[in-house]
Amino acid sequence: MERYRAGKLTTPQKHLQAALVEEIESEWQPQVRAQAREQASTSSGMTVEVTTYFGFTASGSSDDGRIRTITTPISPTYTRQILDLQEAGATEENLHPIVAEAVTESYFTEWSTRADGLRADFTHVQAIDFLF
């Protein structure tokens, strides 16, 4: 390490470089992830992308159900619940109800400013991605 600091060597040997990268990632990545999760659950929330079947059950609806992908930010309250469930070992299926509530609040009802009483039910989910 002293040779690199003194400028005698500028590029580490391949095996040393691999060991340095591995050590840095093992120490650094968990801390960065923890900080991102903490910030998301307390102040910024996170973005969720859901690919699922959306349809309407009201009679006379002109909009037939189909597979749709929705990307929307969710509040820190829902983010905290999702992250806590993930840490407790919840499966993706266990997350469907809370994600459905979060998407309903943020995307469909726009935080209770429209479509009062609308409810989403994620029974045919293809994928859920969480983006920080």
Short mmCIF file of N, CA and C in Angstrom, two decimals:
data_model
loop_
_atom_site.label_atom_id
_atom_site.label_comp_id
_atom_site.label_asym_id
_atom_site.label_seq_id
_atom_site.Cartn_x
_atom_site.Cartn_y
_atom_site.Cartn_z
N MET A 1 0.82 -1.18 0.00
CA MET A 1 0.00 0.00 0.00
C MET A 1 0.88 1.25 0.00
N GLU A 2 1.98 1.20 0.73
CA GLU A 2 2.88 2.35 0.79
C GLU A 2 3.46 2.68 -0.58
N ARG A 3 3.72 1.65 -1.40
CA ARG A 3 4.25 1.91 -2.74
C ARG A 3 3.26 2.70 -3.60
N TYR A 4 1.98 2.43 -3.43
CA TYR A 4 0.96 3.16 -4.19
C TYR A 4 0.87 4.61 -3.70
N ARG A 5 0.95 4.78 -2.39
CA ARG A 5 0.88 6.13 -1.83
C ARG A 5 2.12 6.94 -2.22
N ALA A 6 3.27 6.31 -2.31
CA ALA A 6 4.51 7.00 -2.66
C ALA A 6 4.61 7.27 -4.16
N GLY A 7 3.73 6.65 -4.97
CA GLY A 7 3.74 6.87 -6.41
C GLY A 7 4.66 5.94 -7.16
N LYS A 8 5.27 4.96 -6.49
CA LYS A 8 6.17 4.03 -7.17
C LYS A 8 5.38 3.05 -8.04
N LEU A 9 4.21 2.70 -7.60
CA LEU A 9 3.32 1.85 -8.38
C LEU A 9 1.99 2.58 -8.53
N THR A 10 1.40 2.47 -9.72
CA THR A 10 0.13 3.16 -9.92
C THR A 10 -1.04 2.20 -10.12
N THR A 11 -0.75 1.02 -10.60
CA THR A 11 -1.83 0.06 -10.78
C THR A 11 -1.51 -1.21 -10.01
N PRO A 12 -2.44 -1.65 -9.19
CA PRO A 12 -2.18 -2.88 -8.43
C PRO A 12 -2.20 -4.12 -9.32
N GLN A 13 -1.50 -5.14 -8.87
CA GLN A 13 -1.54 -6.40 -9.59
C GLN A 13 -2.97 -6.93 -9.57
N LYS A 14 -3.32 -7.76 -10.55
CA LYS A 14 -4.71 -8.20 -10.71
C LYS A 14 -5.27 -8.88 -9.46
N HIS A 15 -4.49 -9.77 -8.83
CA HIS A 15 -5.02 -10.45 -7.64
C HIS A 15 -5.18 -9.48 -6.47
N LEU A 16 -4.28 -8.51 -6.35
CA LEU A 16 -4.41 -7.51 -5.30
C LEU A 16 -5.59 -6.58 -5.58
N GLN A 17 -5.75 -6.20 -6.84
CA GLN A 17 -6.87 -5.34 -7.21
C GLN A 17 -8.20 -6.03 -6.91
N ALA A 18 -8.31 -7.31 -7.23
CA ALA A 18 -9.54 -8.06 -6.96
C ALA A 18 -9.80 -8.14 -5.46
N ALA A 19 -8.75 -8.35 -4.68
CA ALA A 19 -8.91 -8.43 -3.23
C ALA A 19 -9.33 -7.07 -2.65
N LEU A 20 -8.75 -5.99 -3.16
CA LEU A 20 -9.12 -4.65 -2.69
C LEU A 20 -10.58 -4.34 -3.02
N VAL A 21 -11.00 -4.65 -4.24
CA VAL A 21 -12.39 -4.40 -4.64
C VAL A 21 -13.34 -5.21 -3.77
N GLU A 22 -13.02 -6.47 -3.54
CA GLU A 22 -13.87 -7.32 -2.71
C GLU A 22 -13.98 -6.78 -1.28
N GLU A 23 -12.87 -6.37 -0.73
CA GLU A 23 -12.87 -5.85 0.64
C GLU A 23 -13.65 -4.54 0.74
N ILE A 24 -13.46 -3.66 -0.22
CA ILE A 24 -14.17 -2.38 -0.21
C ILE A 24 -15.67 -2.62 -0.33
N GLU A 25 -16.08 -3.49 -1.25
CA GLU A 25 -17.51 -3.76 -1.44
C GLU A 25 -18.12 -4.41 -0.21
N SER A 26 -17.37 -5.29 0.45
CA SER A 26 -17.94 -5.96 1.62
C SER A 26 -18.16 -4.99 2.77
N GLU A 27 -17.31 -3.97 2.86
CA GLU A 27 -17.45 -2.97 3.94
C GLU A 27 -18.39 -1.84 3.54
N TRP A 28 -18.28 -1.39 2.30
CA TRP A 28 -18.94 -0.18 1.88
C TRP A 28 -20.40 -0.40 1.47
N GLN A 29 -20.67 -1.42 0.66
CA GLN A 29 -22.01 -1.63 0.12
C GLN A 29 -23.08 -1.80 1.19
N PRO A 30 -22.88 -2.61 2.21
CA PRO A 30 -23.93 -2.72 3.24
C PRO A 30 -24.25 -1.39 3.91
N GLN A 31 -23.23 -0.56 4.12
CA GLN A 31 -23.46 0.74 4.74
C GLN A 31 -24.26 1.65 3.82
N VAL A 32 -23.92 1.65 2.54
CA VAL A 32 -24.63 2.48 1.58
C VAL A 32 -26.08 2.04 1.46
N ARG A 33 -26.30 0.73 1.39
CA ARG A 33 -27.67 0.21 1.32
C ARG A 33 -28.47 0.58 2.57
N ALA A 34 -27.85 0.45 3.72
CA ALA A 34 -28.54 0.79 4.97
C ALA A 34 -28.90 2.27 5.01
N GLN A 35 -27.99 3.12 4.57
CA GLN A 35 -28.28 4.56 4.55
C GLN A 35 -29.41 4.87 3.58
N ALA A 36 -29.42 4.25 2.41
CA ALA A 36 -30.47 4.48 1.42
C ALA A 36 -31.82 4.00 1.96
N ARG A 37 -31.84 2.85 2.60
CA ARG A 37 -33.07 2.33 3.17
C ARG A 37 -33.60 3.23 4.29
N GLU A 38 -32.70 3.73 5.12
CA GLU A 38 -33.10 4.62 6.21
C GLU A 38 -33.68 5.92 5.67
N GLN A 39 -33.02 6.50 4.69
CA GLN A 39 -33.51 7.74 4.10
C GLN A 39 -34.87 7.52 3.44
N ALA A 40 -35.02 6.42 2.72
CA ALA A 40 -36.28 6.13 2.03
C ALA A 40 -37.42 5.93 3.01
N SER A 41 -37.14 5.30 4.13
CA SER A 41 -38.21 5.01 5.08
C SER A 41 -38.53 6.18 6.01
N THR A 42 -37.70 7.20 6.04
CA THR A 42 -37.97 8.32 6.93
C THR A 42 -38.34 9.60 6.21
N SER A 43 -37.79 9.82 5.01
CA SER A 43 -38.07 11.12 4.39
C SER A 43 -38.42 11.07 2.91
N SER A 44 -37.69 10.32 2.13
CA SER A 44 -37.87 10.44 0.68
C SER A 44 -38.84 9.43 0.08
N GLY A 45 -39.12 8.35 0.77
CA GLY A 45 -39.94 7.30 0.16
C GLY A 45 -39.14 6.59 -0.91
N MET A 46 -39.81 5.83 -1.75
CA MET A 46 -39.13 5.17 -2.86
C MET A 46 -40.10 5.04 -4.01
N THR A 47 -39.59 4.61 -5.13
CA THR A 47 -40.42 4.40 -6.30
C THR A 47 -40.66 2.91 -6.46
N VAL A 48 -41.89 2.56 -6.80
CA VAL A 48 -42.22 1.17 -7.01
C VAL A 48 -42.73 1.02 -8.45
N GLU A 49 -42.30 -0.05 -9.09
CA GLU A 49 -42.77 -0.37 -10.44
C GLU A 49 -43.49 -1.70 -10.38
N VAL A 50 -44.74 -1.70 -10.80
CA VAL A 50 -45.58 -2.89 -10.70
C VAL A 50 -46.08 -3.25 -12.09
N THR A 51 -45.90 -4.49 -12.47
CA THR A 51 -46.48 -5.01 -13.70
C THR A 51 -47.52 -6.04 -13.29
N THR A 52 -48.77 -5.73 -13.58
CA THR A 52 -49.86 -6.59 -13.15
C THR A 52 -51.07 -6.40 -14.05
N TYR A 53 -52.06 -7.22 -13.85
CA TYR A 53 -53.31 -7.12 -14.58
C TYR A 53 -54.20 -6.10 -13.88
N PHE A 54 -54.61 -5.09 -14.61
CA PHE A 54 -55.54 -4.10 -14.08
C PHE A 54 -56.82 -4.16 -14.89
N GLY A 55 -57.93 -4.24 -14.20
CA GLY A 55 -59.23 -4.26 -14.86
C GLY A 55 -60.25 -3.59 -13.98
N PHE A 56 -61.43 -3.49 -14.49
CA PHE A 56 -62.52 -2.84 -13.76
C PHE A 56 -63.67 -3.81 -13.63
N THR A 57 -64.35 -3.77 -12.50
CA THR A 57 -65.47 -4.68 -12.29
C THR A 57 -66.80 -3.96 -12.43
N ALA A 58 -66.79 -2.66 -12.61
CA ALA A 58 -68.04 -1.91 -12.76
C ALA A 58 -68.71 -2.29 -14.07
N SER A 59 -70.02 -2.47 -14.03
CA SER A 59 -70.73 -2.82 -15.25
C SER A 59 -70.74 -1.61 -16.19
N GLY A 60 -70.62 -1.90 -17.48
CA GLY A 60 -70.63 -0.84 -18.47
C GLY A 60 -69.29 -0.14 -18.64
N SER A 61 -68.24 -0.68 -18.06
CA SER A 61 -66.92 -0.07 -18.20
C SER A 61 -66.42 -0.27 -19.62
N SER A 62 -65.89 0.78 -20.20
CA SER A 62 -65.38 0.68 -21.56
C SER A 62 -63.90 0.35 -21.60
N ASP A 63 -63.28 0.30 -20.46
CA ASP A 63 -61.84 0.03 -20.40
C ASP A 63 -61.62 -1.40 -19.96
N ASP A 64 -61.33 -2.29 -20.91
CA ASP A 64 -61.10 -3.69 -20.59
C ASP A 64 -59.81 -3.85 -19.81
N GLY A 65 -59.79 -4.87 -18.96
CA GLY A 65 -58.59 -5.13 -18.19
C GLY A 65 -57.45 -5.58 -19.08
N ARG A 66 -56.23 -5.27 -18.66
CA ARG A 66 -55.03 -5.69 -19.40
C ARG A 66 -53.81 -5.57 -18.49
N ILE A 67 -52.71 -6.16 -18.95
CA ILE A 67 -51.45 -6.07 -18.23
C ILE A 67 -50.91 -4.65 -18.40
N ARG A 68 -50.56 -4.03 -17.30
CA ARG A 68 -50.02 -2.67 -17.32
C ARG A 68 -48.83 -2.58 -16.38
N THR A 69 -47.93 -1.69 -16.71
CA THR A 69 -46.80 -1.39 -15.84
C THR A 69 -46.98 0.02 -15.31
N ILE A 70 -46.97 0.14 -14.00
CA ILE A 70 -47.14 1.44 -13.35
C ILE A 70 -45.90 1.71 -12.52
N THR A 71 -45.33 2.89 -12.71
CA THR A 71 -44.19 3.34 -11.90
C THR A 71 -44.64 4.57 -11.14
N THR A 72 -44.55 4.52 -9.82
CA THR A 72 -45.04 5.63 -9.01
C THR A 72 -44.25 5.75 -7.71
N PRO A 73 -44.07 6.96 -7.22
CA PRO A 73 -43.43 7.11 -5.91
C PRO A 73 -44.41 6.73 -4.81
N ILE A 74 -43.91 6.17 -3.74
CA ILE A 74 -44.75 5.84 -2.59
C ILE A 74 -44.21 6.55 -1.35
N SER A 75 -45.08 6.75 -0.39
CA SER A 75 -44.73 7.52 0.79
C SER A 75 -43.76 6.76 1.71
N PRO A 76 -43.03 7.50 2.55
CA PRO A 76 -42.12 6.85 3.50
C PRO A 76 -42.84 5.88 4.45
N THR A 77 -44.10 6.14 4.75
CA THR A 77 -44.85 5.24 5.64
C THR A 77 -44.94 3.84 5.03
N TYR A 78 -45.35 3.76 3.77
CA TYR A 78 -45.43 2.47 3.10
C TYR A 78 -44.04 1.88 2.87
N THR A 79 -43.08 2.75 2.57
CA THR A 79 -41.71 2.28 2.36
C THR A 79 -41.20 1.57 3.61
N ARG A 80 -41.41 2.16 4.78
CA ARG A 80 -40.97 1.57 6.05
C ARG A 80 -41.62 0.19 6.24
N GLN A 81 -42.92 0.10 5.98
CA GLN A 81 -43.62 -1.18 6.15
C GLN A 81 -43.06 -2.24 5.19
N ILE A 82 -42.80 -1.86 3.95
CA ILE A 82 -42.26 -2.80 2.96
C ILE A 82 -40.87 -3.26 3.37
N LEU A 83 -40.01 -2.32 3.76
CA LEU A 83 -38.64 -2.67 4.14
C LEU A 83 -38.62 -3.54 5.40
N ASP A 84 -39.51 -3.24 6.37
CA ASP A 84 -39.59 -4.07 7.57
C ASP A 84 -40.02 -5.49 7.23
N LEU A 85 -41.00 -5.61 6.34
CA LEU A 85 -41.45 -6.95 5.93
C LEU A 85 -40.35 -7.70 5.20
N GLN A 86 -39.62 -7.00 4.34
CA GLN A 86 -38.51 -7.65 3.62
C GLN A 86 -37.44 -8.14 4.59
N GLU A 87 -37.10 -7.32 5.57
CA GLU A 87 -36.09 -7.71 6.55
C GLU A 87 -36.55 -8.90 7.39
N ALA A 88 -37.86 -9.02 7.57
CA ALA A 88 -38.42 -10.13 8.33
C ALA A 88 -38.55 -11.40 7.49
N GLY A 89 -38.15 -11.31 6.21
CA GLY A 89 -38.16 -12.50 5.35
C GLY A 89 -39.43 -12.70 4.56
N ALA A 90 -40.21 -11.64 4.38
CA ALA A 90 -41.46 -11.76 3.62
C ALA A 90 -41.18 -12.06 2.16
N THR A 91 -42.04 -12.87 1.57
CA THR A 91 -41.95 -13.16 0.14
C THR A 91 -42.61 -12.03 -0.64
N GLU A 92 -42.43 -12.04 -1.95
CA GLU A 92 -43.06 -11.02 -2.78
C GLU A 92 -44.58 -11.07 -2.64
N GLU A 93 -45.13 -12.27 -2.53
CA GLU A 93 -46.58 -12.42 -2.38
C GLU A 93 -47.06 -11.79 -1.07
N ASN A 94 -46.24 -11.87 -0.02
CA ASN A 94 -46.60 -11.24 1.25
C ASN A 94 -46.64 -9.72 1.13
N LEU A 95 -45.91 -9.18 0.19
CA LEU A 95 -45.85 -7.73 0.01
C LEU A 95 -46.99 -7.18 -0.84
N HIS A 96 -47.70 -8.04 -1.56
CA HIS A 96 -48.74 -7.57 -2.47
C HIS A 96 -49.77 -6.65 -1.82
N PRO A 97 -50.33 -7.01 -0.64
CA PRO A 97 -51.36 -6.12 -0.06
C PRO A 97 -50.84 -4.72 0.28
N ILE A 98 -49.66 -4.62 0.85
CA ILE A 98 -49.13 -3.31 1.23
C ILE A 98 -48.73 -2.51 -0.01
N VAL A 99 -48.18 -3.19 -1.02
CA VAL A 99 -47.84 -2.51 -2.27
C VAL A 99 -49.11 -2.05 -2.97
N ALA A 100 -50.16 -2.87 -2.93
CA ALA A 100 -51.44 -2.47 -3.53
C ALA A 100 -51.98 -1.21 -2.85
N GLU A 101 -51.91 -1.14 -1.53
CA GLU A 101 -52.35 0.06 -0.82
C GLU A 101 -51.52 1.28 -1.22
N ALA A 102 -50.21 1.09 -1.28
CA ALA A 102 -49.31 2.20 -1.61
C ALA A 102 -49.55 2.72 -3.02
N VAL A 103 -49.71 1.82 -3.98
CA VAL A 103 -49.95 2.21 -5.36
C VAL A 103 -51.33 2.86 -5.49
N THR A 104 -52.31 2.33 -4.79
CA THR A 104 -53.64 2.93 -4.81
C THR A 104 -53.59 4.37 -4.30
N GLU A 105 -52.89 4.56 -3.19
CA GLU A 105 -52.80 5.89 -2.59
C GLU A 105 -52.08 6.88 -3.51
N SER A 106 -50.94 6.47 -4.06
CA SER A 106 -50.13 7.42 -4.80
C SER A 106 -50.55 7.56 -6.27
N TYR A 107 -50.92 6.47 -6.92
CA TYR A 107 -51.18 6.52 -8.35
C TYR A 107 -52.65 6.74 -8.67
N PHE A 108 -53.51 5.94 -8.08
CA PHE A 108 -54.92 5.99 -8.44
C PHE A 108 -55.69 7.11 -7.75
N THR A 109 -55.47 7.30 -6.46
CA THR A 109 -56.24 8.33 -5.74
C THR A 109 -55.43 9.61 -5.53
N GLU A 110 -54.16 9.61 -5.93
CA GLU A 110 -53.27 10.76 -5.76
C GLU A 110 -53.38 11.35 -4.37
N TRP A 111 -53.10 10.51 -3.38
CA TRP A 111 -53.11 10.88 -1.98
C TRP A 111 -54.46 11.48 -1.57
N SER A 112 -55.51 10.76 -1.92
CA SER A 112 -56.90 11.08 -1.56
C SER A 112 -57.45 12.37 -2.19
N THR A 113 -56.92 12.76 -3.34
CA THR A 113 -57.45 13.94 -4.02
C THR A 113 -58.43 13.57 -5.13
N ARG A 114 -58.52 12.28 -5.49
CA ARG A 114 -59.48 11.85 -6.51
C ARG A 114 -59.79 10.37 -6.33
N ALA A 115 -60.81 9.91 -7.02
CA ALA A 115 -61.20 8.49 -7.04
C ALA A 115 -61.37 7.92 -5.64
N ASP A 116 -62.08 8.63 -4.81
CA ASP A 116 -62.31 8.18 -3.43
C ASP A 116 -62.97 6.81 -3.42
N GLY A 117 -62.48 5.93 -2.60
CA GLY A 117 -63.06 4.59 -2.45
C GLY A 117 -62.50 3.55 -3.41
N LEU A 118 -61.62 3.95 -4.32
CA LEU A 118 -61.02 2.99 -5.25
C LEU A 118 -60.10 2.07 -4.48
N ARG A 119 -60.07 0.80 -4.87
CA ARG A 119 -59.22 -0.19 -4.21
C ARG A 119 -58.53 -1.04 -5.26
N ALA A 120 -57.24 -1.24 -5.11
CA ALA A 120 -56.48 -2.11 -6.00
C ALA A 120 -56.26 -3.45 -5.32
N ASP A 121 -56.34 -4.51 -6.11
CA ASP A 121 -56.11 -5.86 -5.59
C ASP A 121 -55.10 -6.52 -6.50
N PHE A 122 -53.93 -6.84 -5.97
CA PHE A 122 -52.88 -7.42 -6.79
C PHE A 122 -52.95 -8.93 -6.72
N THR A 123 -53.74 -9.52 -7.57
CA THR A 123 -53.85 -10.98 -7.58
C THR A 123 -53.10 -11.61 -8.73
N HIS A 124 -52.82 -10.85 -9.77
CA HIS A 124 -52.12 -11.38 -10.94
C HIS A 124 -50.84 -10.60 -11.20
N VAL A 125 -50.02 -10.43 -10.20
CA VAL A 125 -48.80 -9.64 -10.31
C VAL A 125 -47.74 -10.42 -11.06
N GLN A 126 -47.12 -9.74 -12.03
CA GLN A 126 -46.01 -10.36 -12.75
C GLN A 126 -44.67 -9.95 -12.15
N ALA A 127 -44.56 -8.69 -11.72
CA ALA A 127 -43.28 -8.24 -11.17
C ALA A 127 -43.48 -6.99 -10.31
N ILE A 128 -42.69 -6.89 -9.26
CA ILE A 128 -42.62 -5.68 -8.44
C ILE A 128 -41.14 -5.34 -8.28
N ASP A 129 -40.79 -4.12 -8.63
CA ASP A 129 -39.41 -3.65 -8.45
C ASP A 129 -39.44 -2.44 -7.54
N PHE A 130 -38.50 -2.38 -6.61
CA PHE A 130 -38.38 -1.26 -5.71
C PHE A 130 -37.14 -0.47 -6.09
N LEU A 131 -37.31 0.82 -6.33
CA LEU A 131 -36.22 1.67 -6.78
C LEU A 131 -35.98 2.76 -5.75
N PHE A 132 -34.75 2.88 -5.31
CA PHE A 132 -34.42 3.92 -4.33
C PHE A 132 -33.90 5.12 -5.07
#
